[in-house]
Every structure is written in C-alpha cells, then in structure tokens.
Coordinates of C-alpha atoms in Angstrom, one line a residue:
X1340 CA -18.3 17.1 1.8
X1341 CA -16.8 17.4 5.1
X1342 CA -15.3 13.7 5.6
X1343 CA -11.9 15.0 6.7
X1344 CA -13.1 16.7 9.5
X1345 CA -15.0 13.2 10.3
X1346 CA -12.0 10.8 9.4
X1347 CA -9.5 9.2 11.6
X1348 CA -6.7 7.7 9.2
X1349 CA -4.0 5.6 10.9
X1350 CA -0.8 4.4 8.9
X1351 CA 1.1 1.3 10.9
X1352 CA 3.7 -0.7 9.1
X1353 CA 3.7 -4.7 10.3
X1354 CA 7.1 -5.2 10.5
X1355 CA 10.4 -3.2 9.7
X1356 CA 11.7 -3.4 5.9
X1357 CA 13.5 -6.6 4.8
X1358 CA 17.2 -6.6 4.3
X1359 CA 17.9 -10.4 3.5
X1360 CA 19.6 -11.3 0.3
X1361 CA 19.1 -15.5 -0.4
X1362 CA 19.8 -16.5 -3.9
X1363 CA 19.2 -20.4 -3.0
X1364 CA 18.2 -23.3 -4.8
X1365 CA 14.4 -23.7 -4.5
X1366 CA 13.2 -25.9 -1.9
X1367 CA 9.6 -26.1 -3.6
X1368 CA 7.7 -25.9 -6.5
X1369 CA 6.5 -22.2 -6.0
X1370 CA 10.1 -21.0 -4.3
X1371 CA 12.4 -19.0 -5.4
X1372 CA 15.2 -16.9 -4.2
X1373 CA 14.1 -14.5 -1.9
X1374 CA 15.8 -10.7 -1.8
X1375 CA 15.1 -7.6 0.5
X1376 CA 15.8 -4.1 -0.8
X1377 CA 14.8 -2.2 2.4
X1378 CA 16.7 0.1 4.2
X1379 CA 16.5 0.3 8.5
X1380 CA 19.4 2.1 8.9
X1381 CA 20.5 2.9 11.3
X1382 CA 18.4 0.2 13.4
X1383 CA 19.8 -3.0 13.6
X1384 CA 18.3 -6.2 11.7
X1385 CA 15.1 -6.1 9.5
X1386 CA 12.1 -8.2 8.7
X1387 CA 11.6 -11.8 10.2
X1388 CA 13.8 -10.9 13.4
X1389 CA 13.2 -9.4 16.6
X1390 CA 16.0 -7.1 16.0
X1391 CA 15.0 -3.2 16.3
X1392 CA 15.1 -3.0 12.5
X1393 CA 12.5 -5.9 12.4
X1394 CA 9.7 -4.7 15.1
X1395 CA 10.2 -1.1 15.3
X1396 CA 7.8 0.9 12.8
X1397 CA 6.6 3.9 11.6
X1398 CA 3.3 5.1 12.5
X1399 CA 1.3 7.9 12.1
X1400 CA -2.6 8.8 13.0
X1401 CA -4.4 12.0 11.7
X1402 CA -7.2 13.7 10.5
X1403 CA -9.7 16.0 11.2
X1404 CA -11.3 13.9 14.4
X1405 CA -8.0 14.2 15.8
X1406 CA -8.0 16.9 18.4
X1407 CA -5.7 19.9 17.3
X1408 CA -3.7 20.1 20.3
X1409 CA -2.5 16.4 19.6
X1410 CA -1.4 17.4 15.2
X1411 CA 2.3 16.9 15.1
X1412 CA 2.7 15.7 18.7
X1413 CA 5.3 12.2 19.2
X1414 CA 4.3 10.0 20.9
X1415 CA 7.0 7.2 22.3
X1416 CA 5.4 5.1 24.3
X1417 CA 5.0 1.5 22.9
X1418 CA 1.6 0.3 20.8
X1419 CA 1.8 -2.5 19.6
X1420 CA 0.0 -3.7 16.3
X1421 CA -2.6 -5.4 18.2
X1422 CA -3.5 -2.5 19.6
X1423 CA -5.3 -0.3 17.0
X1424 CA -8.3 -3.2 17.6
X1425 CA -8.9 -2.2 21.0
X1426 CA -8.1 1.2 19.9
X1427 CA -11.0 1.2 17.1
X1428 CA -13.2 -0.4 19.6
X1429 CA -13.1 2.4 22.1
X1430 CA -13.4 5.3 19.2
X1431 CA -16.5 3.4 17.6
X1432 CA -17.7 2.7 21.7
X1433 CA -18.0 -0.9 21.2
X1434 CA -17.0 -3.9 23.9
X1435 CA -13.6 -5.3 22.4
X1436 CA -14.0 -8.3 24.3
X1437 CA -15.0 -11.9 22.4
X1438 CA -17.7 -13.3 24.0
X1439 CA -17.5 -16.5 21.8
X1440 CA -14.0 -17.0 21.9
X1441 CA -14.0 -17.4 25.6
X1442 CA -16.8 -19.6 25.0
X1443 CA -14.9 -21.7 22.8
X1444 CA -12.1 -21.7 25.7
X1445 CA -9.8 -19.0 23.7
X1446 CA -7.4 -17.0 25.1
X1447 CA -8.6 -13.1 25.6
X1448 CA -7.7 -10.4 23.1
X1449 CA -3.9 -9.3 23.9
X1450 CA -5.4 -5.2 22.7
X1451 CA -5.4 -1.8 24.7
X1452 CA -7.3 0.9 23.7
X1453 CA -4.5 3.8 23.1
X1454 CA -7.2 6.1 22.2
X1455 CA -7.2 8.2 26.0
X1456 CA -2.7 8.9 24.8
X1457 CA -3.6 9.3 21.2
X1458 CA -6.5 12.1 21.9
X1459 CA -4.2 13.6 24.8
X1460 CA -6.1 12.6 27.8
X1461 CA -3.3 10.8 29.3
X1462 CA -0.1 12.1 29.6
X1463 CA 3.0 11.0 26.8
X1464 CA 4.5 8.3 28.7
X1465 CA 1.9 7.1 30.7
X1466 CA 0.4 4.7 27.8
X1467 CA -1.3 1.2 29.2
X1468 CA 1.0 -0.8 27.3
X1469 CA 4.3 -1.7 29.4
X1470 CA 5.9 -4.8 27.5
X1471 CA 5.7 -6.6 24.1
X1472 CA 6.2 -9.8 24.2
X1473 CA 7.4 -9.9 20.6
X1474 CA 7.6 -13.6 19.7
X1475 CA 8.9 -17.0 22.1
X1476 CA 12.3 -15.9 21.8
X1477 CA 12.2 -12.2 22.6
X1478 CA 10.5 -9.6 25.3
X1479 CA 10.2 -6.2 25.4
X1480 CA 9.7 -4.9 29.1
X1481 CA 10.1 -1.4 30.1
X1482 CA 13.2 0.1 28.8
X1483 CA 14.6 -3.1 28.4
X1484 CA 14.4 -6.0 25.6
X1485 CA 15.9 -9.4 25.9
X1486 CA 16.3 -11.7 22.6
X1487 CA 17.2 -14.8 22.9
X1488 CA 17.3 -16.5 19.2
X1489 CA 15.7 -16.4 15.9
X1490 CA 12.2 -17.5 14.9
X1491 CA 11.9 -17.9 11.1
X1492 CA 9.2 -19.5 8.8
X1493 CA 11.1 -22.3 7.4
X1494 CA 8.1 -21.5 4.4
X1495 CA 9.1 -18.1 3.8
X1496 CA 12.7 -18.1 4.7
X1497 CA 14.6 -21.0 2.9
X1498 CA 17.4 -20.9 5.5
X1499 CA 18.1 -23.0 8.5
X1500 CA 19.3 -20.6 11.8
X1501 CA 21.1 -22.3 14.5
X1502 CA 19.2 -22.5 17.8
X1503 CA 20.1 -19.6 20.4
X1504 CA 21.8 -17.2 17.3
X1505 CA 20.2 -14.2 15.9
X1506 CA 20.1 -13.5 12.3
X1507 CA 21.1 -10.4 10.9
X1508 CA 22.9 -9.3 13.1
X1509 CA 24.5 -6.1 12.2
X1510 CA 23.7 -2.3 10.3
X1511 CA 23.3 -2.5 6.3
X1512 CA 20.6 -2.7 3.4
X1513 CA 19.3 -5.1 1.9
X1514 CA 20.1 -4.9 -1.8
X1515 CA 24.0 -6.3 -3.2
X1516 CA 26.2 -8.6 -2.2
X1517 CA 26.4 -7.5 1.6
X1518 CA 23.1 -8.6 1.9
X1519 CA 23.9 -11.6 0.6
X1520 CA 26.4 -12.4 2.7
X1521 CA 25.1 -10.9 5.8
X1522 CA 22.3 -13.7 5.4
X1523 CA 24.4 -16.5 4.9
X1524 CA 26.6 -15.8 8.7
X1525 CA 25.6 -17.4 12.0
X1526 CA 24.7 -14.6 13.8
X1527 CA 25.4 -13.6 17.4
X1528 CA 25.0 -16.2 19.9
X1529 CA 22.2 -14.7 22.2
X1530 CA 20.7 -18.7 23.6
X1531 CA 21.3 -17.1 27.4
X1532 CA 19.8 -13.8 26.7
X1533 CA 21.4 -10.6 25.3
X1534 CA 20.1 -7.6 26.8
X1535 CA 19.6 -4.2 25.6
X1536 CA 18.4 -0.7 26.6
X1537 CA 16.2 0.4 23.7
X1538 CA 15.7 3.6 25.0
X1539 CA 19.2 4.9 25.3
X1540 CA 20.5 2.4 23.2
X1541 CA 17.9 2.2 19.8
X1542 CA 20.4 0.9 17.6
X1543 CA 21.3 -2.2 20.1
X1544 CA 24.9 -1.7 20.0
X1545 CA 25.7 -2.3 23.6
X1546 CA 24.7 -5.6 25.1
X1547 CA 24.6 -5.5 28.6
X1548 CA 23.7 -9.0 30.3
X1549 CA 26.8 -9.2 31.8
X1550 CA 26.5 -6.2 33.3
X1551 CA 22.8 -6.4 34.6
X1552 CA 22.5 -10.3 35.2
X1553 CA 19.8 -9.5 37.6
X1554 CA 17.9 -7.7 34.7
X1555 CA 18.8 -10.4 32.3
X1556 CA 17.6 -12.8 35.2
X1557 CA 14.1 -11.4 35.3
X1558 CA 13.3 -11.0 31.8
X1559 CA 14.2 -14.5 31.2
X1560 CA 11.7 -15.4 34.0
X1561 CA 9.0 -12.9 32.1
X1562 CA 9.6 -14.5 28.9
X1563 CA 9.1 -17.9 30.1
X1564 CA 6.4 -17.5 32.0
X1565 CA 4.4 -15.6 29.0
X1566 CA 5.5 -18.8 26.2
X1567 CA 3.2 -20.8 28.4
X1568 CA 0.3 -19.2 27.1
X1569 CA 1.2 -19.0 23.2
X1570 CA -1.8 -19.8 21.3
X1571 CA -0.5 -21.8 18.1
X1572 CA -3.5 -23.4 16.4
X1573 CA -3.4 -26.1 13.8
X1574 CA -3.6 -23.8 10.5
X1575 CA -3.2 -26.8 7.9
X1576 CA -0.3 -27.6 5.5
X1577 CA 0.7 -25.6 2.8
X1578 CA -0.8 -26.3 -0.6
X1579 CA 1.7 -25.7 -3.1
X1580 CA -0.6 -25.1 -6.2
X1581 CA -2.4 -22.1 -4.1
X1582 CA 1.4 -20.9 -3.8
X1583 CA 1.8 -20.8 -7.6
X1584 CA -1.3 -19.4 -8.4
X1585 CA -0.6 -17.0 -6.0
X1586 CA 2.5 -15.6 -6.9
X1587 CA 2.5 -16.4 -10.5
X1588 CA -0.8 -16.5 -12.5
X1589 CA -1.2 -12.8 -12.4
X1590 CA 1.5 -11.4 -14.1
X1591 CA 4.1 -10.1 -11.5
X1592 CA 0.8 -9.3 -8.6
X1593 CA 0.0 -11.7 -6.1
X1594 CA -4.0 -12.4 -6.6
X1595 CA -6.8 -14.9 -5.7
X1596 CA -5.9 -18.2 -4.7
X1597 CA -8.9 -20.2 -3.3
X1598 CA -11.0 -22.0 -5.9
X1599 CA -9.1 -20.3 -8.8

C-alpha cells in the first residue's frame, strides 16, 4: 500500500527500432535471415547505425517520487543510456565511482547523475551532459553531430559496409521489399565527415560540412581525440552451440544458454 507514491519508474529504449530487411544465405550454423519491422519515421536510419533513427529514443520517468511540478514536463537536453547509473546512484545517495576498477587500471564510469534536471533543480537546458560520443565513427557535440561511417557486428549483421559509407541512409520502415533493398545499397559516403544540426535539423536532411568546414574541422579533432581512450576488452569468441540453444531450444523465446 502506498508504493506509487514511493516508486520512481524509468522507461529508456537502447537503441532506435530496426528497419533492415536481409534475406541472405546463412553465414553460420545458428544464422539466419535477419528482418526489422520498426518504424522511425520520420528520423532517418534505425538500429545498428548512428543515424537519428538509430540513437535517438524514447524515454520517460515517473511516479509518485517524482516532484509534481516536473509530471508532464520535456525535457530535451541529451542523457545518454549510461546515464540512469549515475542517475540511480545519486537518488539511492551512493558514490558512483569504482573503486576497484581504477584499481585494476580501468577507465572511470562515462555516467552523470541527471537527477538535479529530472527533479527540476536545474534549469531545462542546463543538463551536465554536453556531447555523446556515440561510437568510433560518430560524435555528438552541442547542437552538432558528425558521422563518419558505419560500425556493424559482422555477428549480428551478415552484411559487409564499405569503409567511410553509412548504412541506411534514407526515411522508410522496415518491413517489404524497400527494406530489403534499402539494406542491400552503399550508403552515403560520409569517410571525411558529414555534418548535421540535430536541433534544427532532427531528421538530418541537410548536410552541412561544406558549409561549416571549421565545424566539421573540430568535431573531427573531438572524435579523434576521444577513440584514443575506447575501452575494447577481449570478450571471447562466439560459441555457436550457445547461439542455437539460444535462439532455438525454446520454442520461438530466446532462453538460457550457459551449461544448458
């Protein structure tokens, strides 16, 4: 009795819907053809790119421990997933920072708290979090964004993307043959840097490098200086009996796949 008024519930997707259609021949054991069915309209891209439609969620927080003057409140500054750890931390009053893991000589927790913007003691747009540095190929620093190719899990996405292009390039859903052949074309050639103004421009329909070569210039310089301190740990190979019990022991769910 009473736990609303106690609860904090937050809803944060991971990543925008997937709009890839790949019907291909099976490159192992457990794969198969892979399809989409989302919908990101009218955001450009979807899952597994740094396109808009890939990294730009929905989120919500609420509950009764969230102050009423905040309740139906938006909130457009940038948080990124990461975040809500730091964010938790601070709510439950607890140090976020890993004593061990610098021990070990591991980098420090990339988290801010968001709770001071979220409970409205900071004003909207005054957020601690400035950039997102959303993978080796792709920044996110004030207003601007810079992408400059595609990362994909050769594991997860049996398709090979040229280096310097973007896949998915373009507005559409990801069911039918447009999908299909939307993830079967080159993609835009963005190896220099193709810039973009997210805020005026959500969408990413106007590229503006040439325009702003300075801009383009200093995000470039950003990105490159943050890829020297990407923490890639050995994780193993994949095992590809794990992958089929995985995916196809329990009847259409993915389940349990260590010691099984």
């Amino acid at each position: 009795k009473g736990m609303w008024e106690n609860t904090l519930m937050i809803l944060s997707s991971d990543n925008g819907g997937p709009i890839y259609g790949l019907p291909v021949a099976p490159t192992k054991p457990y794969a198969r053809g892979v399809y989409g069915g989302a919908n990101n309209l009218p955001l450009r891209g979807g899952k597994v790119t740094d396109w808009e439609g890939g990294v730009r969620v929905n989120a919500f927080v609420s509950g009764g421990a969230l102050p009423v003057k905040q309740r139906g409140r938006i909130v457009n500054d940038y948080i990124h997933v990461a975040d809500w750890y730091a964010t938790l931390c601070d709510i439950a009053g607890v140090d976020p920072h890993d004593a061990k893991a610098e021990a070990a000589n591991l980098p420090p927790i990339d988290s801010k708290s968001m709770w001071p913007l979220i409970r409205g003691d900071i004003p909207l747009g005054s957020g601690p979090r400035k950039e997102i540095h959303l993978s080796e190929k792709a920044l996110i620093s004030g207003r601007y964004k810079i992408v400059t190719g595609a990362v994909i899990d050769d594991d997860l996405i049996p398709i090979k993307v040229e280096e310097g292009h973007m896949w998915l390039d373009g507005h559409y859903v990801g069911w039918g043959t447009q999908a299909i052949e939307a993830s079967f074309k080159k993609g835009r050639y963005c190896g220099n840097g193709c810039l973009f103004d997210i805020l005026s421009d959500p969408n990413e329909d106007h590229e503006l490098s040439e325009s702003m070569p300075e801009m383009t210039k200093q995000l470039l310089g950003r990105l490159q200086e943050l890829n020297k301190n990407n923490f890639r740990p050995d994780r193993g190979e994949t095992v590809d009996w794990a992958c089929d019990v995985f995916m196809n022991k329990y009847g259409g769910f993915y389940g349990p796949f260590v010691d099984v």
